[in-house]
Amino acid sequence: MSVEHHPSMRRPTAGVDWASAEHAVAIVNPDGVEVQRMIVEHTAAGLRKLLRCLQQTGVVEVGIERPDGPIVEALLEAGLTVFVIAPNQIKHLRRRYGAAGNKDDRFDAYVLADTVRTDHHRLPPLTVDSPATLTLRMTVRARKDLIAARVAMAIQLRAHLEHVLPGVIGLFRDIDSAITLSFLTRFATQEQVDWLSPRRLQNWLRSVSYPNPARAGLLHAHLLAATRGTTGAEATARAHVTAALVAGLTALREQISALEEQIEIQLLQHPDAAVFTSLPRAGIVRAARLLAEIGDARGRFPTPEALTCLAGAAPSTRQSGKVKVVGFRWAVDKQLRGAVIDFAGDSHHANPWAADLYRRARARGHDHPHATRILARAWLHVIWRCWQDGVAYDPARHRALQAVLASAARHRATHAAIAARAARVRSNATTSGSFRCRATSRRRLTIRSITRLELIACDFSSTRAPTASACSGSSARNSALHSPTSLSTVLRTFAGPNAAMDSLPQRTASDACLLSRRAMSRYTRPY
């Protein structure tokens, strides 16, 4: 039996092991034999030499380890199909050709070329995002790097002030805030801080437009309570270091603000801006980061599972025989995972569906990071659908959200019915003096206090299940009152004789102990 190959599959393939100064290139024929090996420099002349060699040998498919950079742009502009193979995959693919696991740039280029030859049907070709998305991605990542630099310099300033001026630490909310930097610019030494009085500090706070200058007394007390910093000649020398750190933080804050303005402009001009700005608590920077990392090349993620796996929201499963381990997924796009987790971690404060998913995940014993990843996985399915269709997120069309809202509305209506019945009983109790009902245990009960009905309604609407100790009772009367039948009778008494029990919130058998022995001793007594 013979296998016929498509003519394009029988062409030579190439692999490029890139580096900062030079690139190793290997070309293999359709039979897997290396026909050419070369080293090209990372210059314009070197890239032209590489493209000329690939064209002369008839190469149309190239394997490389990174998805961006000048060499990738040159290959795509030449009309070549580029396959990105991750470095960790190359590490394991080396064992195809030897057990020693030797590492060599030229050998890695051969592994790339041969992998494209044999497994190109398994590898997705590189799809490039639009120029608008690439520009936005560059700006968003630059802002993220500047924020990391600002945090590092703020930590350095805090460590410096522990010796120079401990009173400034904790004086304001953030060590790198504008008011803290202004204070250190004006009062850089311990002697200058000692000169301050509550009145002088209040006047200075007014001069810098501090929103609450009346706190000057508390701030001055904080400065007096702190340990004293260095004084004398050493303080003067260290003040120059303080000024340098303050200047660096001020410059970083200004550049971050400038980048945020550019991010807003670039986001609003992007065709997919409405998809991501419509998400709850997305804002401008967060929506821009999501859009920049997901991109606008729809073919990159043909299914939502492909997006969730690359974002690290889906777990990694390892199974062998009877052993199955589900753990954290490490091989992901860390930039994409950071953007998705940042969004999901804040979305449950504004979306009832997200809050319900997060709360249920925490109730199952998951910690905050795990619960956030579970929520991120659910959000990515929603985002992927909106992204593929090019439509904004509409809560009215989100069926899972509407189901949560409808369930909450039913619970509120039930609680309102119980509260209304309690109000009617209260009005009747003012004339009769007592309200009597008969439970299934045939014991007549008298509810003496008006507030007892309201407490029962509050206990009914509570989501906390009663403990086992609250459900225990030694006498037959307590057992009857704690039974589901007794609970149904009492609740029908409060909600009305014709109320259907399925309209009330569903409770399990253990939750039938709503009227515990301690509660019944407060609510009722034998007649």
Coordinates of C-alpha atoms in Angstrom, one line a residue:
M1 CA 0.0 0.0 0.0
S2 CA 1.5 3.3 -1.0
V3 CA 0.8 6.8 0.4
E4 CA 0.6 9.6 -2.0
H5 CA 1.9 13.0 -0.7
H6 CA 0.7 16.4 -1.8
P7 CA 3.4 18.2 -3.8
S8 CA 3.7 20.9 -1.2
M9 CA 4.4 18.3 1.5
R10 CA 7.4 16.9 -0.5
R11 CA 9.3 20.2 -0.4
P12 CA 12.3 20.8 1.8
T13 CA 11.7 22.4 5.2
A14 CA 13.9 24.7 7.3
G15 CA 14.5 25.4 10.9
V16 CA 16.0 28.5 12.4
D17 CA 17.5 28.6 15.9
W18 CA 17.5 32.3 16.6
A19 CA 19.8 34.3 18.8
S20 CA 20.7 37.9 19.5
A21 CA 23.8 38.1 17.3
E22 CA 23.5 35.2 14.8
H23 CA 21.1 32.5 13.8
A24 CA 21.7 28.8 13.0
V25 CA 19.8 27.5 9.9
A26 CA 19.2 23.9 8.8
I27 CA 17.4 22.7 5.7
V28 CA 16.3 19.1 5.2
N29 CA 14.9 17.4 2.1
P30 CA 11.6 15.4 2.1
D31 CA 13.5 12.3 3.2
G32 CA 14.8 14.0 6.4
V33 CA 18.4 14.3 5.2
E34 CA 20.1 17.6 6.0
V35 CA 21.1 19.2 2.8
Q36 CA 22.4 22.6 4.1
R37 CA 23.5 24.1 7.3
M38 CA 24.6 27.7 7.8
I39 CA 25.0 30.6 10.2
V40 CA 23.7 34.0 9.4
E41 CA 24.3 37.2 11.3
H42 CA 21.5 39.3 12.7
T43 CA 21.8 42.1 10.2
A44 CA 20.0 43.3 7.2
A45 CA 22.5 41.6 4.9
G46 CA 22.3 38.3 7.0
L47 CA 18.5 38.2 6.7
R48 CA 18.6 38.8 3.0
K49 CA 21.1 36.0 2.7
L50 CA 18.8 33.7 4.7
L51 CA 15.7 34.5 2.5
R52 CA 17.7 34.0 -0.7
C53 CA 18.9 30.6 0.4
L54 CA 15.4 29.5 1.4
Q55 CA 14.0 30.6 -2.0
Q56 CA 16.8 28.8 -3.9
T57 CA 16.2 25.5 -2.1
G58 CA 12.4 25.7 -2.5
V59 CA 11.5 26.0 1.2
V60 CA 8.0 27.1 2.0
E61 CA 7.7 26.0 5.7
V62 CA 10.0 27.2 8.4
G63 CA 10.1 26.2 12.1
I64 CA 11.3 28.7 14.8
E65 CA 11.1 29.0 18.6
R66 CA 9.6 32.5 18.9
P67 CA 6.5 34.1 17.4
D68 CA 7.8 37.7 17.0
G69 CA 10.9 39.6 16.1
P70 CA 12.6 40.9 13.0
I71 CA 13.4 37.5 11.7
V72 CA 9.8 36.3 12.0
E73 CA 8.6 39.5 10.2
A74 CA 11.1 38.9 7.4
L75 CA 10.0 35.3 6.9
L76 CA 6.3 36.3 6.8
E77 CA 6.9 39.1 4.4
A78 CA 8.6 36.7 2.1
G79 CA 5.4 34.6 2.0
L80 CA 6.7 31.6 4.0
T81 CA 4.6 29.6 6.4
V82 CA 6.0 29.9 9.9
F83 CA 5.5 27.3 12.6
V84 CA 6.3 28.2 16.2
I85 CA 7.6 25.3 18.3
A86 CA 8.1 26.2 22.0
P87 CA 11.6 25.7 23.6
N88 CA 10.3 23.1 26.0
Q89 CA 9.0 21.0 23.1
I90 CA 12.4 21.2 21.4
K91 CA 13.9 20.0 24.7
H92 CA 11.9 16.8 24.6
L93 CA 12.1 16.4 20.8
R94 CA 15.9 16.1 21.0
R95 CA 15.5 12.6 22.5
R96 CA 14.1 11.5 19.2
Y97 CA 17.6 11.6 17.8
G98 CA 19.7 10.5 20.8
A99 CA 19.5 9.6 24.4
A100 CA 22.3 11.8 25.6
G101 CA 20.3 15.0 25.3
N102 CA 23.1 17.1 23.9
K103 CA 22.4 20.8 23.3
D104 CA 23.7 22.6 20.2
D105 CA 22.2 25.5 18.2
R106 CA 22.9 23.9 14.8
F107 CA 21.4 20.6 16.0
D108 CA 18.3 22.5 17.4
A109 CA 17.9 24.0 13.9
Y110 CA 17.9 20.6 12.4
V111 CA 15.3 19.3 15.0
L112 CA 13.1 22.3 14.1
A113 CA 13.3 21.6 10.4
D114 CA 12.7 17.8 10.8
T115 CA 9.8 18.4 13.1
V116 CA 8.1 20.6 10.6
R117 CA 8.7 17.9 7.9
T118 CA 7.1 15.1 10.0
D119 CA 4.6 16.9 12.2
H120 CA 3.6 20.0 10.3
H121 CA 0.0 18.7 10.2
R122 CA -0.1 18.9 14.0
L123 CA 1.4 22.3 14.2
P124 CA -0.8 25.4 13.8
P125 CA 0.7 28.0 11.4
L126 CA 1.6 31.4 12.9
T127 CA -1.2 33.9 12.5
V128 CA -0.2 37.6 12.9
D129 CA -2.4 40.2 14.6
S130 CA -3.3 43.5 13.0
P131 CA -0.8 46.4 13.3
A132 CA -3.3 48.1 15.7
T133 CA -3.2 45.1 18.0
L134 CA 0.6 44.9 17.9
T135 CA 0.9 48.5 18.7
L136 CA -1.5 48.3 21.6
R137 CA 0.3 45.2 22.9
M138 CA 3.6 46.9 22.9
T139 CA 2.2 49.9 24.8
V140 CA 0.4 47.8 27.4
R141 CA 3.5 45.6 28.1
A142 CA 5.7 48.7 28.3
R143 CA 3.3 50.1 31.0
K144 CA 3.4 46.8 32.8
D145 CA 7.2 46.9 32.8
L146 CA 7.3 50.5 34.1
I147 CA 4.9 49.5 36.9
A148 CA 7.2 46.7 37.9
A149 CA 10.1 49.2 37.9
R150 CA 8.1 51.6 40.0
V151 CA 7.3 48.9 42.6
A152 CA 11.0 47.9 42.7
M153 CA 12.1 51.5 43.3
A154 CA 9.4 52.0 45.9
I155 CA 10.7 49.0 47.8
Q156 CA 14.2 50.5 47.6
L157 CA 13.0 53.8 48.9
R158 CA 11.2 52.2 51.8
A159 CA 14.4 50.3 52.8
H160 CA 16.3 53.5 52.5
L161 CA 13.9 55.5 54.7
E162 CA 14.0 52.9 57.4
H163 CA 17.4 54.3 58.3
V164 CA 17.1 57.9 57.1
L165 CA 13.6 58.9 58.0
P166 CA 11.4 56.2 59.6
G167 CA 8.6 58.6 60.3
V168 CA 7.7 58.9 56.7
I169 CA 6.9 55.2 56.4
G170 CA 3.2 54.8 56.9
L171 CA 2.6 58.6 57.0
F172 CA 0.5 58.4 53.9
R173 CA -1.2 55.4 52.2
D174 CA 1.5 54.6 49.6
I175 CA 5.2 55.1 49.8
D176 CA 5.3 56.1 46.1
S177 CA 2.2 58.3 46.1
A178 CA 2.3 61.9 44.9
I179 CA 1.9 63.3 48.4
T180 CA 4.7 61.2 49.9
L181 CA 7.1 62.2 47.1
S182 CA 6.1 65.9 47.6
F183 CA 6.8 65.5 51.4
L184 CA 10.2 63.9 50.8
T185 CA 11.1 66.7 48.4
R186 CA 10.3 69.4 51.0
F187 CA 11.4 67.5 54.2
A188 CA 14.3 65.2 53.2
T189 CA 16.2 65.1 56.6
Q190 CA 15.3 64.5 60.2
E191 CA 16.1 68.1 61.1
Q192 CA 13.6 69.4 58.6
V193 CA 10.9 67.1 60.0
D194 CA 11.7 68.2 63.6
W195 CA 11.0 71.8 62.5
L196 CA 7.4 70.9 61.7
S197 CA 4.5 71.6 64.1
P198 CA 0.9 70.7 63.6
R199 CA 0.1 74.2 62.4
R200 CA 3.1 74.3 60.0
L201 CA 2.2 70.8 58.7
Q202 CA -1.4 71.9 58.1
N203 CA -0.3 74.9 56.1
W204 CA 2.0 72.8 54.0
L205 CA -0.8 70.3 53.3
R206 CA -3.0 73.1 52.1
S207 CA -0.2 74.4 49.8
V208 CA 0.0 71.0 48.0
S209 CA -3.8 70.7 47.9
Y210 CA -4.1 67.7 50.3
P211 CA -7.8 66.7 50.4
N212 CA -7.9 66.6 54.2
P213 CA -5.5 69.0 55.9
A214 CA -7.4 68.7 59.2
R215 CA -5.5 65.4 59.7
A216 CA -2.3 67.4 60.3
G217 CA -2.5 66.6 64.0
L218 CA -2.6 62.9 63.5
L219 CA 0.1 63.0 60.9
H220 CA 2.3 65.1 63.2
A221 CA 1.7 62.6 66.1
H222 CA 2.8 59.8 63.7
L223 CA 6.1 61.6 63.0
L224 CA 6.7 62.1 66.7
A225 CA 6.0 58.5 67.6
A226 CA 8.4 57.1 65.0
T227 CA 12.1 56.5 65.8
R228 CA 14.5 59.2 64.8
G229 CA 16.4 59.0 61.6
T230 CA 20.0 59.9 60.9
T231 CA 21.2 63.4 61.7
G232 CA 24.3 65.5 61.0
A233 CA 26.6 65.1 58.1
E234 CA 25.4 61.5 57.3
A235 CA 21.9 62.8 57.0
T236 CA 23.0 65.4 54.5
A237 CA 24.8 62.8 52.4
R238 CA 21.8 60.4 52.5
A239 CA 19.4 63.2 51.5
H240 CA 21.0 63.1 48.0
V241 CA 20.1 59.4 47.7
T242 CA 16.6 60.2 48.9
A243 CA 16.3 63.0 46.2
A244 CA 17.5 60.6 43.5
L245 CA 15.0 57.9 44.4
V246 CA 12.2 60.5 44.6
A247 CA 13.1 61.9 41.2
G248 CA 13.1 58.4 39.7
L249 CA 9.7 57.5 41.1
T250 CA 8.3 60.9 40.0
A251 CA 9.6 60.3 36.4
L252 CA 8.1 56.7 36.4
R253 CA 4.7 58.0 37.6
E254 CA 4.7 60.6 34.8
Q255 CA 5.7 58.1 32.1
I256 CA 3.1 55.6 33.3
S257 CA 0.4 58.3 33.1
A258 CA 1.5 59.2 29.6
L259 CA 1.4 55.6 28.5
E260 CA -2.1 55.2 30.0
E261 CA -3.3 58.1 27.9
Q262 CA -1.8 56.5 24.8
I263 CA -3.5 53.2 25.7
E264 CA -6.9 54.9 25.9
I265 CA -6.4 56.5 22.5
Q266 CA -5.2 53.3 20.9
L267 CA -8.0 51.2 22.5
L268 CA -10.8 53.5 21.4
Q269 CA -9.5 53.4 17.8
H270 CA -9.4 49.5 17.8
P271 CA -12.3 47.7 16.0
D272 CA -12.7 45.2 18.8
A273 CA -12.7 47.8 21.6
A274 CA -16.5 47.4 22.3
V275 CA -16.0 43.6 22.9
F276 CA -13.7 44.1 25.9
T277 CA -14.8 47.5 27.3
S278 CA -18.3 46.0 27.8
L279 CA -17.0 43.4 30.3
P280 CA -17.8 44.2 34.0
R281 CA -15.1 46.2 35.7
A282 CA -12.9 46.1 32.6
G283 CA -12.2 49.8 32.4
I284 CA -9.7 51.1 29.9
V285 CA -6.3 49.6 30.9
R286 CA -7.7 46.2 31.8
A287 CA -9.8 46.0 28.6
A288 CA -6.7 47.1 26.6
R289 CA -4.6 44.4 28.2
L290 CA -7.1 41.7 27.5
L291 CA -7.5 42.8 23.9
A292 CA -3.7 43.1 23.4
E293 CA -3.0 39.6 24.7
I294 CA -5.9 37.8 23.1
G295 CA -5.4 39.6 19.8
D296 CA -7.7 39.9 16.8
A297 CA -6.5 36.8 14.8
R298 CA -9.6 34.6 15.2
G299 CA -7.9 31.6 13.7
R300 CA -5.4 31.5 16.6
F301 CA -8.1 30.1 18.9
P302 CA -10.6 28.0 17.0
T303 CA -12.2 26.8 20.2
P304 CA -12.7 28.3 23.7
E305 CA -10.7 25.4 25.1
A306 CA -7.6 26.5 23.1
L307 CA -7.9 29.9 24.7
T308 CA -8.4 28.6 28.2
C309 CA -5.4 26.3 27.9
L310 CA -3.1 28.9 26.6
A311 CA -4.3 31.3 29.3
G312 CA -3.6 28.7 32.1
A313 CA -7.2 28.7 33.2
A314 CA -7.7 25.0 32.5
P315 CA -5.9 22.4 34.7
S316 CA -3.3 19.9 33.4
T317 CA -4.2 16.2 33.7
R318 CA -1.7 13.4 34.0
Q319 CA -3.1 9.9 34.1
S320 CA -1.3 6.5 34.2
G321 CA -3.2 3.4 35.0
K322 CA -5.3 4.0 38.1
V323 CA -3.4 7.2 39.0
K324 CA -4.9 10.5 37.8
V325 CA -3.4 13.8 38.9
V326 CA -5.0 17.1 38.0
G327 CA -2.7 20.0 38.7
F328 CA -1.7 23.5 37.8
R329 CA -0.9 24.2 34.2
W330 CA 2.6 25.7 33.9
A331 CA 3.2 25.8 30.1
V332 CA 1.1 28.8 29.3
D333 CA 1.3 32.3 27.9
K334 CA 2.1 34.2 31.1
Q335 CA 1.2 37.6 29.7
L336 CA -2.2 36.3 28.7
R337 CA -2.7 34.5 32.0
G338 CA -1.9 37.7 33.9
A339 CA -4.4 39.7 31.9
V340 CA -7.2 37.1 32.3
I341 CA -6.6 36.5 36.1
D342 CA -6.5 40.3 36.7
F343 CA -9.9 40.7 35.1
A344 CA -11.5 37.6 36.7
G345 CA -10.2 38.5 40.2
D346 CA -12.2 41.7 40.1
S347 CA -15.2 40.7 38.1
H348 CA -17.0 38.9 40.9
H349 CA -17.5 42.2 42.7
A350 CA -19.7 43.6 39.9
N351 CA -21.4 40.5 38.3
P352 CA -23.8 38.3 40.3
W353 CA -23.0 35.2 38.1
A354 CA -19.3 35.6 38.6
A355 CA -19.9 36.2 42.4
D356 CA -21.9 33.0 42.5
L357 CA -19.2 30.9 40.7
Y358 CA -16.5 32.4 43.0
R359 CA -18.5 31.8 46.2
R360 CA -19.3 28.2 45.2
A361 CA -15.6 27.6 44.4
R362 CA -14.5 28.9 47.8
A363 CA -17.2 26.8 49.5
R364 CA -15.7 23.7 47.9
G365 CA -12.5 24.5 49.7
H366 CA -10.5 26.2 47.0
D367 CA -8.2 29.1 47.9
H368 CA -8.5 32.5 46.2
P369 CA -6.1 31.9 43.3
H370 CA -7.7 28.5 42.4
A371 CA -11.2 30.0 42.7
T372 CA -10.1 32.9 40.5
R373 CA -8.8 30.5 37.8
I374 CA -12.1 28.6 37.9
L375 CA -13.9 31.9 37.3
A376 CA -11.5 32.9 34.6
R377 CA -12.1 29.7 32.7
A378 CA -15.9 30.4 32.7
W379 CA -15.3 34.0 31.7
L380 CA -13.1 33.0 28.8
H381 CA -15.9 30.9 27.2
V382 CA -18.1 34.1 27.3
I383 CA -15.3 36.3 26.0
W384 CA -14.4 33.9 23.2
R385 CA -18.0 33.8 22.0
C386 CA -18.3 37.6 22.0
W387 CA -14.8 37.9 20.4
Q388 CA -15.6 35.4 17.6
D389 CA -18.9 37.2 16.9
G390 CA -17.5 40.7 17.3
V391 CA -20.3 41.8 19.6
A392 CA -20.2 43.5 23.0
Y393 CA -21.0 41.6 26.2
D394 CA -24.8 41.9 26.9
P395 CA -25.9 40.8 30.4
A396 CA -29.5 40.4 29.1
R397 CA -28.3 37.7 26.7
H398 CA -26.1 35.9 29.3
R399 CA -28.4 33.0 30.2
A400 CA -26.3 31.8 33.2
L401 CA -26.4 35.4 34.6
Q402 CA -30.2 35.6 34.1
A403 CA -30.7 32.3 35.8
V404 CA -28.8 33.5 38.9
L405 CA -30.8 36.8 38.9
A406 CA -34.1 34.9 38.6
S407 CA -33.2 32.6 41.5
A408 CA -32.3 35.6 43.6
A409 CA -35.6 37.3 42.7
R410 CA -37.5 34.2 43.8
H411 CA -35.8 34.1 47.2
R412 CA -36.5 37.8 47.7
A413 CA -40.2 37.3 46.8
T414 CA -40.4 34.4 49.3
H415 CA -38.8 36.4 52.0
A416 CA -41.1 39.4 51.3
A417 CA -44.2 37.1 51.5
I418 CA -43.0 35.8 54.9
A419 CA -42.3 39.3 56.1
A420 CA -45.8 40.5 54.9
R421 CA -47.5 37.6 56.7
A422 CA -45.6 38.5 59.9
A423 CA -46.7 42.1 59.6
R424 CA -50.4 40.9 59.3
V425 CA -49.9 38.7 62.3
R426 CA -48.5 41.6 64.2
S427 CA -51.5 43.8 63.4
N428 CA -53.8 41.1 64.5
A429 CA -51.9 40.4 67.7
T430 CA -52.5 43.9 68.9
T431 CA -56.2 43.1 69.3
S432 CA -56.1 39.4 70.1
G433 CA -53.1 39.5 72.3
S434 CA -51.9 36.1 71.2
F435 CA -51.6 34.0 68.0
R436 CA -52.2 30.3 68.2
C437 CA -51.4 27.6 65.8
R438 CA -51.3 23.8 65.9
A439 CA -48.2 22.0 64.8
T440 CA -48.1 18.4 63.4
S441 CA -47.2 17.1 66.9
R442 CA -50.8 18.3 67.9
R443 CA -49.2 20.6 70.4
R444 CA -50.8 24.1 70.6
L445 CA -48.3 26.9 70.5
T446 CA -48.7 30.6 71.4
I447 CA -46.5 33.2 69.8
R448 CA -46.4 36.0 72.4
S449 CA -43.9 38.5 70.8
I450 CA -44.3 40.3 67.5
T451 CA -40.6 40.3 66.9
R452 CA -40.5 36.5 67.1
L453 CA -42.2 36.2 63.7
E454 CA -39.7 38.6 62.2
L455 CA -36.8 36.5 63.7
I456 CA -38.3 33.4 62.1
A457 CA -38.5 35.1 58.7
C458 CA -34.9 36.2 59.1
D459 CA -33.8 32.7 60.0
F460 CA -35.7 31.4 57.0
S461 CA -33.9 33.7 54.6
S462 CA -30.5 32.9 56.1
T463 CA -28.1 30.9 54.0
R464 CA -26.3 29.3 57.0
A465 CA -27.4 25.8 57.7
P466 CA -28.1 25.0 61.4
T467 CA -25.6 22.9 63.2
A468 CA -26.2 19.4 64.4
S469 CA -26.4 20.5 68.0
A470 CA -29.2 22.9 67.2
C471 CA -31.2 20.0 65.7
S472 CA -30.9 17.7 68.6
G473 CA -33.8 17.2 70.9
S474 CA -34.6 14.8 73.7
S475 CA -38.3 15.0 73.9
A476 CA -41.0 13.9 71.4
R477 CA -42.2 17.5 71.3
N478 CA -38.9 18.8 70.0
S479 CA -38.5 16.0 67.5
A480 CA -41.9 16.8 66.1
L481 CA -41.2 20.5 65.9
H482 CA -37.8 19.8 64.1
S483 CA -39.3 17.4 61.6
P484 CA -39.8 18.5 57.9
T485 CA -43.6 18.1 58.3
S486 CA -43.6 20.5 61.3
L487 CA -41.5 23.0 59.4
S488 CA -43.9 22.9 56.4
T489 CA -46.9 23.5 58.7
V490 CA -45.3 26.5 60.4
L491 CA -44.0 28.0 57.1
R492 CA -47.5 27.6 55.6
T493 CA -48.9 29.3 58.6
F494 CA -46.6 32.3 58.0
A495 CA -46.9 32.4 54.2
G496 CA -50.6 31.6 54.0
P497 CA -52.7 28.4 54.0
N498 CA -52.7 28.2 50.2
A499 CA -49.0 28.8 49.7
A500 CA -47.2 26.1 47.7
M501 CA -44.1 24.7 49.3
D502 CA -42.2 24.5 46.0
S503 CA -42.4 28.3 45.9
L504 CA -40.3 28.5 49.0
P505 CA -36.5 28.1 48.8
Q506 CA -35.6 24.4 48.6
R507 CA -34.0 23.1 51.9
T508 CA -32.4 19.7 52.6
A509 CA -33.5 17.4 55.3
S510 CA -30.8 18.7 57.6
D511 CA -32.0 22.3 57.0
A512 CA -35.5 21.3 58.3
C513 CA -34.1 22.1 61.8
L514 CA -34.7 25.7 61.1
L515 CA -36.8 26.1 64.3
S516 CA -34.2 24.7 66.7
R517 CA -34.9 23.9 70.3
R518 CA -33.2 27.1 71.4
A519 CA -35.2 29.1 68.9
M520 CA -38.5 27.5 69.8
S521 CA -37.8 28.4 73.5
R522 CA -37.7 32.0 72.4
Y523 CA -40.5 31.9 69.9
T524 CA -43.1 29.6 71.5
R525 CA -44.3 28.0 74.7
P526 CA -46.9 25.3 75.4
Y527 CA -50.4 26.5 75.7

